[in-house]
Amino acid sequence: MRATTIHAPFDMRVEEVPDPAVQDPTDVVVRVLRACVCGSDLWAYRGEAARQPGQRIGHEFLGVVEAAGPEVRGFRTGDLVVAPFVWSDGTCDYCAEGLQTSCPRGGFWGSVGSDGGQGEAVRVPFADGTLVKLPADAASDDRLLTALLALSDVLGTGHHAALGAGVRPGSTVAVVGDGAVGLCSVLAAKRLGAERIIALGRHTARTDLARAFGATDVVAERGEAAEAAVRELTGGQGAHGVIEAVGTEQSMRTAVNITRDGGSVGYVGVPHGSGTGLDLSVMFDRNIALRGGVAPVRAYIPELLPDVLDGRVDPSPVFDLTVGLDGVPGGYKAMDERTALKVLVKP
């Protein structure tokens, strides 16, 4: 089959690789119908996250089961399924607690020795603990299929951020970051009942989408100017909940400084850089909580799936460029240059 591999910074290739096959009795093989490029993939693309030459890449996909091991109970050939961005056994204490990202036998797609989502097929370990079945007729609905793909990462990650920020009905929420996760965080905050949602971002196409998703205000400034703008919008107090969806020192500092005393920061931006942007004395004095981290999206898919199926939540607009498998290297370039928000891949 063909799959995307990374060989060096800015050197993405689509190459022939061995076909995946059932290796363990709990495996299935999924033929990929939809995949995408994640903003976090760009750290490897830019050389800021180490990868071995020829390593697979991509952690978001959905598709059709083509083969199943003899111990798989929940899936059979022909089932339409979505995969969260990590696999998990579904039986350990962490999985039982809804923290599948800490499963001792789990792992990330595209890690060394595993298949990546940006390919024609994927071997899925622990299928019963990992995959979620989708309605078969969704395969013939292009928009719905694209929306369902967001369940593999960005929609669940946005939901995780909103929970970490303590979003509740009637609250004021600020979202730092106008990428796909930030935009899905706007959707998540709206879904959880936030009355006011302030989106921080400088790119008009993205902030327009934030408004369509439920943002009531947009702040285009950065740094201290952004902090002042949010304070002005909130009567000097700041937001009850702030979502940090970037991962830089500056974005975290901004998030803390625009949080209302007694509020919470939900952070899901993959941290990068030399500092954290956190001053614990400030957080202590102002009773600001910090919650978040890598999102256990497998725990959230059953809750979010019905809203996506009936159209109450539609994250599909975050995918603004579609490519075939051969177009994936160009898709990385487009996202790196910020001419695309999130690239959809149709193998």
JSON list of C-alpha atoms in Angstrom, two decimals, residues 141-305:
[
{"chain": "A", "resi": 141, "resn": "ASP", "atom": "CA", "xyz": [-22.57, 11.45, 3.05]},
{"chain": "A", "resi": 142, "resn": "ASP", "atom": "CA", "xyz": [-19.42, 13.43, 2.28]},
{"chain": "A", "resi": 143, "resn": "ARG", "atom": "CA", "xyz": [-20.06, 16.31, 4.68]},
{"chain": "A", "resi": 144, "resn": "LEU", "atom": "CA", "xyz": [-21.05, 14.02, 7.54]},
{"chain": "A", "resi": 145, "resn": "LEU", "atom": "CA", "xyz": [-18.07, 11.75, 6.99]},
{"chain": "A", "resi": 146, "resn": "THR", "atom": "CA", "xyz": [-15.78, 14.76, 7.17]},
{"chain": "A", "resi": 147, "resn": "ALA", "atom": "CA", "xyz": [-17.48, 15.98, 10.36]},
{"chain": "A", "resi": 148, "resn": "LEU", "atom": "CA", "xyz": [-17.12, 12.53, 11.91]},
{"chain": "A", "resi": 149, "resn": "LEU", "atom": "CA", "xyz": [-13.39, 12.56, 11.21]},
{"chain": "A", "resi": 150, "resn": "ALA", "atom": "CA", "xyz": [-13.06, 15.45, 13.69]},
{"chain": "A", "resi": 151, "resn": "LEU", "atom": "CA", "xyz": [-14.04, 12.97, 16.44]},
{"chain": "A", "resi": 152, "resn": "SER", "atom": "CA", "xyz": [-10.64, 11.33, 16.04]},
{"chain": "A", "resi": 153, "resn": "ASP", "atom": "CA", "xyz": [-8.91, 14.35, 17.57]},
{"chain": "A", "resi": 154, "resn": "VAL", "atom": "CA", "xyz": [-9.81, 18.01, 17.22]},
{"chain": "A", "resi": 155, "resn": "LEU", "atom": "CA", "xyz": [-13.44, 17.96, 18.38]},
{"chain": "A", "resi": 156, "resn": "GLY", "atom": "CA", "xyz": [-12.68, 15.75, 21.37]},
{"chain": "A", "resi": 157, "resn": "THR", "atom": "CA", "xyz": [-9.60, 17.82, 22.16]},
{"chain": "A", "resi": 158, "resn": "GLY", "atom": "CA", "xyz": [-11.69, 21.00, 22.07]},
{"chain": "A", "resi": 159, "resn": "HIS", "atom": "CA", "xyz": [-14.18, 19.35, 24.40]},
{"chain": "A", "resi": 160, "resn": "HIS", "atom": "CA", "xyz": [-11.36, 18.34, 26.76]},
{"chain": "A", "resi": 161, "resn": "ALA", "atom": "CA", "xyz": [-10.16, 21.95, 26.79]},
{"chain": "A", "resi": 162, "resn": "ALA", "atom": "CA", "xyz": [-13.64, 23.24, 27.55]},
{"chain": "A", "resi": 163, "resn": "LEU", "atom": "CA", "xyz": [-14.01, 20.79, 30.43]},
{"chain": "A", "resi": 164, "resn": "GLY", "atom": "CA", "xyz": [-10.61, 21.82, 31.77]},
{"chain": "A", "resi": 165, "resn": "ALA", "atom": "CA", "xyz": [-11.63, 25.47, 31.57]},
{"chain": "A", "resi": 166, "resn": "GLY", "atom": "CA", "xyz": [-14.74, 24.69, 33.60]},
{"chain": "A", "resi": 167, "resn": "VAL", "atom": "CA", "xyz": [-17.17, 25.89, 30.93]},
{"chain": "A", "resi": 168, "resn": "ARG", "atom": "CA", "xyz": [-20.71, 25.94, 32.27]},
{"chain": "A", "resi": 169, "resn": "PRO", "atom": "CA", "xyz": [-24.03, 27.44, 31.21]},
{"chain": "A", "resi": 170, "resn": "GLY", "atom": "CA", "xyz": [-23.95, 31.23, 31.32]},
{"chain": "A", "resi": 171, "resn": "SER", "atom": "CA", "xyz": [-20.18, 31.51, 31.67]},
{"chain": "A", "resi": 172, "resn": "THR", "atom": "CA", "xyz": [-17.77, 33.73, 29.75]},
{"chain": "A", "resi": 173, "resn": "VAL", "atom": "CA", "xyz": [-15.03, 31.85, 27.92]},
{"chain": "A", "resi": 174, "resn": "ALA", "atom": "CA", "xyz": [-11.95, 33.05, 26.05]},
{"chain": "A", "resi": 175, "resn": "VAL", "atom": "CA", "xyz": [-10.14, 30.88, 23.50]},
{"chain": "A", "resi": 176, "resn": "VAL", "atom": "CA", "xyz": [-6.46, 31.53, 22.82]},
{"chain": "A", "resi": 177, "resn": "GLY", "atom": "CA", "xyz": [-5.59, 30.09, 19.40]},
{"chain": "A", "resi": 178, "resn": "ASP", "atom": "CA", "xyz": [-7.38, 30.12, 16.06]},
{"chain": "A", "resi": 179, "resn": "GLY", "atom": "CA", "xyz": [-6.26, 26.77, 14.72]},
{"chain": "A", "resi": 180, "resn": "ALA", "atom": "CA", "xyz": [-8.54, 23.79, 14.27]},
{"chain": "A", "resi": 181, "resn": "VAL", "atom": "CA", "xyz": [-8.40, 22.87, 17.96]},
{"chain": "A", "resi": 182, "resn": "GLY", "atom": "CA", "xyz": [-9.12, 26.43, 19.04]},
{"chain": "A", "resi": 183, "resn": "LEU", "atom": "CA", "xyz": [-12.08, 26.61, 16.67]},
{"chain": "A", "resi": 184, "resn": "CYS", "atom": "CA", "xyz": [-13.40, 23.27, 17.88]},
{"chain": "A", "resi": 185, "resn": "SER", "atom": "CA", "xyz": [-13.01, 24.59, 21.42]},
{"chain": "A", "resi": 186, "resn": "VAL", "atom": "CA", "xyz": [-15.40, 27.38, 20.46]},
{"chain": "A", "resi": 187, "resn": "LEU", "atom": "CA", "xyz": [-17.86, 24.72, 19.27]},
{"chain": "A", "resi": 188, "resn": "ALA", "atom": "CA", "xyz": [-17.38, 22.79, 22.51]},
{"chain": "A", "resi": 189, "resn": "ALA", "atom": "CA", "xyz": [-17.85, 25.85, 24.70]},
{"chain": "A", "resi": 190, "resn": "LYS", "atom": "CA", "xyz": [-21.04, 26.75, 22.84]},
{"chain": "A", "resi": 191, "resn": "ARG", "atom": "CA", "xyz": [-22.29, 23.18, 23.23]},
{"chain": "A", "resi": 192, "resn": "LEU", "atom": "CA", "xyz": [-21.68, 23.31, 26.99]},
{"chain": "A", "resi": 193, "resn": "GLY", "atom": "CA", "xyz": [-23.72, 26.48, 27.35]},
{"chain": "A", "resi": 194, "resn": "ALA", "atom": "CA", "xyz": [-21.21, 29.34, 27.46]},
{"chain": "A", "resi": 195, "resn": "GLU", "atom": "CA", "xyz": [-23.06, 32.64, 27.11]},
{"chain": "A", "resi": 196, "resn": "ARG", "atom": "CA", "xyz": [-20.10, 34.68, 25.85]},
{"chain": "A", "resi": 197, "resn": "ILE", "atom": "CA", "xyz": [-17.15, 33.31, 23.87]},
{"chain": "A", "resi": 198, "resn": "ILE", "atom": "CA", "xyz": [-14.19, 35.54, 23.08]},
{"chain": "A", "resi": 199, "resn": "ALA", "atom": "CA", "xyz": [-11.98, 34.21, 20.30]},
{"chain": "A", "resi": 200, "resn": "LEU", "atom": "CA", "xyz": [-8.40, 35.46, 20.14]},
{"chain": "A", "resi": 201, "resn": "GLY", "atom": "CA", "xyz": [-6.98, 35.33, 16.61]},
{"chain": "A", "resi": 202, "resn": "ARG", "atom": "CA", "xyz": [-5.58, 37.49, 13.84]},
{"chain": "A", "resi": 203, "resn": "HIS", "atom": "CA", "xyz": [-6.64, 35.64, 10.69]},
{"chain": "A", "resi": 204, "resn": "THR", "atom": "CA", "xyz": [-9.97, 36.89, 9.41]},
{"chain": "A", "resi": 205, "resn": "ALA", "atom": "CA", "xyz": [-11.00, 33.64, 7.70]},
{"chain": "A", "resi": 206, "resn": "ARG", "atom": "CA", "xyz": [-10.47, 31.79, 10.96]},
{"chain": "A", "resi": 207, "resn": "THR", "atom": "CA", "xyz": [-12.13, 34.33, 13.22]},
{"chain": "A", "resi": 208, "resn": "ASP", "atom": "CA", "xyz": [-15.08, 34.45, 10.83]},
{"chain": "A", "resi": 209, "resn": "LEU", "atom": "CA", "xyz": [-15.37, 30.70, 11.30]},
{"chain": "A", "resi": 210, "resn": "ALA", "atom": "CA", "xyz": [-15.09, 31.18, 15.06]},
{"chain": "A", "resi": 211, "resn": "ARG", "atom": "CA", "xyz": [-18.08, 33.50, 14.90]},
{"chain": "A", "resi": 212, "resn": "ALA", "atom": "CA", "xyz": [-20.00, 30.95, 12.85]},
{"chain": "A", "resi": 213, "resn": "PHE", "atom": "CA", "xyz": [-19.18, 28.35, 15.52]},
{"chain": "A", "resi": 214, "resn": "GLY", "atom": "CA", "xyz": [-20.52, 30.56, 18.32]},
{"chain": "A", "resi": 215, "resn": "ALA", "atom": "CA", "xyz": [-17.92, 33.21, 19.23]},
{"chain": "A", "resi": 216, "resn": "THR", "atom": "CA", "xyz": [-19.58, 36.44, 20.33]},
{"chain": "A", "resi": 217, "resn": "ASP", "atom": "CA", "xyz": [-16.40, 38.58, 20.26]},
{"chain": "A", "resi": 218, "resn": "VAL", "atom": "CA", "xyz": [-13.06, 38.54, 18.46]},
{"chain": "A", "resi": 219, "resn": "VAL", "atom": "CA", "xyz": [-9.79, 39.98, 19.76]},
{"chain": "A", "resi": 220, "resn": "ALA", "atom": "CA", "xyz": [-7.11, 40.35, 17.10]},
{"chain": "A", "resi": 221, "resn": "GLU", "atom": "CA", "xyz": [-4.39, 41.79, 19.35]},
{"chain": "A", "resi": 222, "resn": "ARG", "atom": "CA", "xyz": [-1.59, 39.80, 20.94]},
{"chain": "A", "resi": 223, "resn": "GLY", "atom": "CA", "xyz": [0.30, 39.95, 24.21]},
{"chain": "A", "resi": 224, "resn": "GLU", "atom": "CA", "xyz": [-0.51, 42.77, 26.60]},
{"chain": "A", "resi": 225, "resn": "ALA", "atom": "CA", "xyz": [-2.80, 44.42, 24.05]},
{"chain": "A", "resi": 226, "resn": "ALA", "atom": "CA", "xyz": [-4.88, 41.23, 23.87]},
{"chain": "A", "resi": 227, "resn": "GLU", "atom": "CA", "xyz": [-5.04, 41.06, 27.65]},
{"chain": "A", "resi": 228, "resn": "ALA", "atom": "CA", "xyz": [-6.25, 44.65, 27.83]},
{"chain": "A", "resi": 229, "resn": "ALA", "atom": "CA", "xyz": [-8.89, 44.01, 25.15]},
{"chain": "A", "resi": 230, "resn": "VAL", "atom": "CA", "xyz": [-10.29, 40.98, 26.96]},
{"chain": "A", "resi": 231, "resn": "ARG", "atom": "CA", "xyz": [-10.32, 42.86, 30.25]},
{"chain": "A", "resi": 232, "resn": "GLU", "atom": "CA", "xyz": [-12.23, 45.69, 28.60]},
{"chain": "A", "resi": 233, "resn": "LEU", "atom": "CA", "xyz": [-14.79, 43.26, 27.19]},
{"chain": "A", "resi": 234, "resn": "THR", "atom": "CA", "xyz": [-15.31, 41.67, 30.61]},
{"chain": "A", "resi": 235, "resn": "GLY", "atom": "CA", "xyz": [-15.57, 44.75, 32.80]},
{"chain": "A", "resi": 236, "resn": "GLY", "atom": "CA", "xyz": [-11.98, 44.38, 33.93]},
{"chain": "A", "resi": 237, "resn": "GLN", "atom": "CA", "xyz": [-12.48, 40.92, 35.41]},
{"chain": "A", "resi": 238, "resn": "GLY", "atom": "CA", "xyz": [-11.44, 38.47, 32.69]},
{"chain": "A", "resi": 239, "resn": "ALA", "atom": "CA", "xyz": [-13.12, 35.25, 31.57]},
{"chain": "A", "resi": 240, "resn": "HIS", "atom": "CA", "xyz": [-14.45, 32.54, 33.88]},
{"chain": "A", "resi": 241, "resn": "GLY", "atom": "CA", "xyz": [-12.74, 29.94, 31.71]},
{"chain": "A", "resi": 242, "resn": "VAL", "atom": "CA", "xyz": [-9.86, 30.29, 29.27]},
{"chain": "A", "resi": 243, "resn": "ILE", "atom": "CA", "xyz": [-8.84, 27.69, 26.69]},
{"chain": "A", "resi": 244, "resn": "GLU", "atom": "CA", "xyz": [-5.18, 27.61, 25.70]},
{"chain": "A", "resi": 245, "resn": "ALA", "atom": "CA", "xyz": [-4.89, 25.86, 22.32]},
{"chain": "A", "resi": 246, "resn": "VAL", "atom": "CA", "xyz": [-1.44, 26.90, 21.10]},
{"chain": "A", "resi": 247, "resn": "GLY", "atom": "CA", "xyz": [1.25, 25.62, 23.47]},
{"chain": "A", "resi": 248, "resn": "THR", "atom": "CA", "xyz": [3.74, 28.50, 23.52]},
{"chain": "A", "resi": 249, "resn": "GLU", "atom": "CA", "xyz": [5.05, 30.43, 26.50]},
{"chain": "A", "resi": 250, "resn": "GLN", "atom": "CA", "xyz": [3.34, 33.58, 25.25]},
{"chain": "A", "resi": 251, "resn": "SER", "atom": "CA", "xyz": [-0.04, 31.90, 24.72]},
{"chain": "A", "resi": 252, "resn": "MET", "atom": "CA", "xyz": [-0.02, 30.41, 28.20]},
{"chain": "A", "resi": 253, "resn": "ARG", "atom": "CA", "xyz": [0.93, 33.72, 29.75]},
{"chain": "A", "resi": 254, "resn": "THR", "atom": "CA", "xyz": [-1.90, 35.40, 27.89]},
{"chain": "A", "resi": 255, "resn": "ALA", "atom": "CA", "xyz": [-4.32, 32.68, 29.01]},
{"chain": "A", "resi": 256, "resn": "VAL", "atom": "CA", "xyz": [-3.48, 33.12, 32.68]},
{"chain": "A", "resi": 257, "resn": "ASN", "atom": "CA", "xyz": [-3.60, 36.91, 32.48]},
{"chain": "A", "resi": 258, "resn": "ILE", "atom": "CA", "xyz": [-7.08, 36.99, 30.94]},
{"chain": "A", "resi": 259, "resn": "THR", "atom": "CA", "xyz": [-8.58, 34.54, 33.44]},
{"chain": "A", "resi": 260, "resn": "ARG", "atom": "CA", "xyz": [-10.96, 35.92, 36.04]},
{"chain": "A", "resi": 261, "resn": "ASP", "atom": "CA", "xyz": [-9.94, 35.41, 39.68]},
{"chain": "A", "resi": 262, "resn": "GLY", "atom": "CA", "xyz": [-11.25, 31.99, 40.71]},
{"chain": "A", "resi": 263, "resn": "GLY", "atom": "CA", "xyz": [-11.40, 30.84, 37.10]},
{"chain": "A", "resi": 264, "resn": "SER", "atom": "CA", "xyz": [-9.73, 28.02, 35.21]},
{"chain": "A", "resi": 265, "resn": "VAL", "atom": "CA", "xyz": [-7.38, 27.54, 32.28]},
{"chain": "A", "resi": 266, "resn": "GLY", "atom": "CA", "xyz": [-7.96, 24.45, 30.15]},
{"chain": "A", "resi": 267, "resn": "TYR", "atom": "CA", "xyz": [-4.80, 23.74, 28.18]},
{"chain": "A", "resi": 268, "resn": "VAL", "atom": "CA", "xyz": [-4.51, 21.42, 25.20]},
{"chain": "A", "resi": 269, "resn": "GLY", "atom": "CA", "xyz": [-1.88, 23.17, 23.08]},
{"chain": "A", "resi": 270, "resn": "VAL", "atom": "CA", "xyz": [1.04, 20.78, 22.67]},
{"chain": "A", "resi": 271, "resn": "PRO", "atom": "CA", "xyz": [3.78, 22.50, 24.71]},
{"chain": "A", "resi": 272, "resn": "HIS", "atom": "CA", "xyz": [6.84, 23.66, 22.81]},
{"chain": "A", "resi": 273, "resn": "GLY", "atom": "CA", "xyz": [9.52, 26.18, 23.61]},
{"chain": "A", "resi": 274, "resn": "SER", "atom": "CA", "xyz": [11.86, 26.72, 26.52]},
{"chain": "A", "resi": 275, "resn": "GLY", "atom": "CA", "xyz": [9.37, 28.06, 29.07]},
{"chain": "A", "resi": 276, "resn": "THR", "atom": "CA", "xyz": [5.88, 27.46, 30.33]},
{"chain": "A", "resi": 277, "resn": "GLY", "atom": "CA", "xyz": [4.54, 30.99, 30.68]},
{"chain": "A", "resi": 278, "resn": "LEU", "atom": "CA", "xyz": [3.27, 30.09, 34.14]},
{"chain": "A", "resi": 279, "resn": "ASP", "atom": "CA", "xyz": [3.83, 32.10, 37.31]},
{"chain": "A", "resi": 280, "resn": "LEU", "atom": "CA", "xyz": [2.55, 29.97, 40.18]},
{"chain": "A", "resi": 281, "resn": "SER", "atom": "CA", "xyz": [2.54, 32.91, 42.57]},
{"chain": "A", "resi": 282, "resn": "VAL", "atom": "CA", "xyz": [0.09, 34.74, 40.30]},
{"chain": "A", "resi": 283, "resn": "MET", "atom": "CA", "xyz": [-2.10, 31.64, 40.00]},
{"chain": "A", "resi": 284, "resn": "PHE", "atom": "CA", "xyz": [-1.94, 31.13, 43.76]},
{"chain": "A", "resi": 285, "resn": "ASP", "atom": "CA", "xyz": [-2.87, 34.71, 44.60]},
{"chain": "A", "resi": 286, "resn": "ARG", "atom": "CA", "xyz": [-5.77, 34.74, 42.13]},
{"chain": "A", "resi": 287, "resn": "ASN", "atom": "CA", "xyz": [-7.03, 31.19, 42.75]},
{"chain": "A", "resi": 288, "resn": "ILE", "atom": "CA", "xyz": [-6.63, 30.19, 39.11]},
{"chain": "A", "resi": 289, "resn": "ALA", "atom": "CA", "xyz": [-6.85, 26.48, 38.32]},
{"chain": "A", "resi": 290, "resn": "LEU", "atom": "CA", "xyz": [-4.96, 24.75, 35.51]},
{"chain": "A", "resi": 291, "resn": "ARG", "atom": "CA", "xyz": [-6.36, 21.57, 33.97]},
{"chain": "A", "resi": 292, "resn": "GLY", "atom": "CA", "xyz": [-5.84, 19.83, 30.67]},
{"chain": "A", "resi": 293, "resn": "GLY", "atom": "CA", "xyz": [-3.25, 17.85, 28.78]},
{"chain": "A", "resi": 294, "resn": "VAL", "atom": "CA", "xyz": [-3.46, 15.21, 26.09]},
{"chain": "A", "resi": 295, "resn": "ALA", "atom": "CA", "xyz": [-7.15, 14.58, 25.45]},
{"chain": "A", "resi": 296, "resn": "PRO", "atom": "CA", "xyz": [-8.62, 11.10, 26.05]},
{"chain": "A", "resi": 297, "resn": "VAL", "atom": "CA", "xyz": [-10.88, 11.48, 23.04]},
{"chain": "A", "resi": 298, "resn": "ARG", "atom": "CA", "xyz": [-11.93, 7.81, 23.14]},
{"chain": "A", "resi": 299, "resn": "ALA", "atom": "CA", "xyz": [-13.82, 8.66, 26.33]},
{"chain": "A", "resi": 300, "resn": "TYR", "atom": "CA", "xyz": [-15.63, 11.55, 24.65]},
{"chain": "A", "resi": 301, "resn": "ILE", "atom": "CA", "xyz": [-16.63, 10.06, 21.29]},
{"chain": "A", "resi": 302, "resn": "PRO", "atom": "CA", "xyz": [-19.81, 8.31, 22.58]},
{"chain": "A", "resi": 303, "resn": "GLU", "atom": "CA", "xyz": [-21.03, 11.61, 24.05]},
{"chain": "A", "resi": 304, "resn": "LEU", "atom": "CA", "xyz": [-20.17, 13.77, 21.04]},
{"chain": "A", "resi": 305, "resn": "LEU", "atom": "CA", "xyz": [-21.17, 11.35, 18.29]}
]
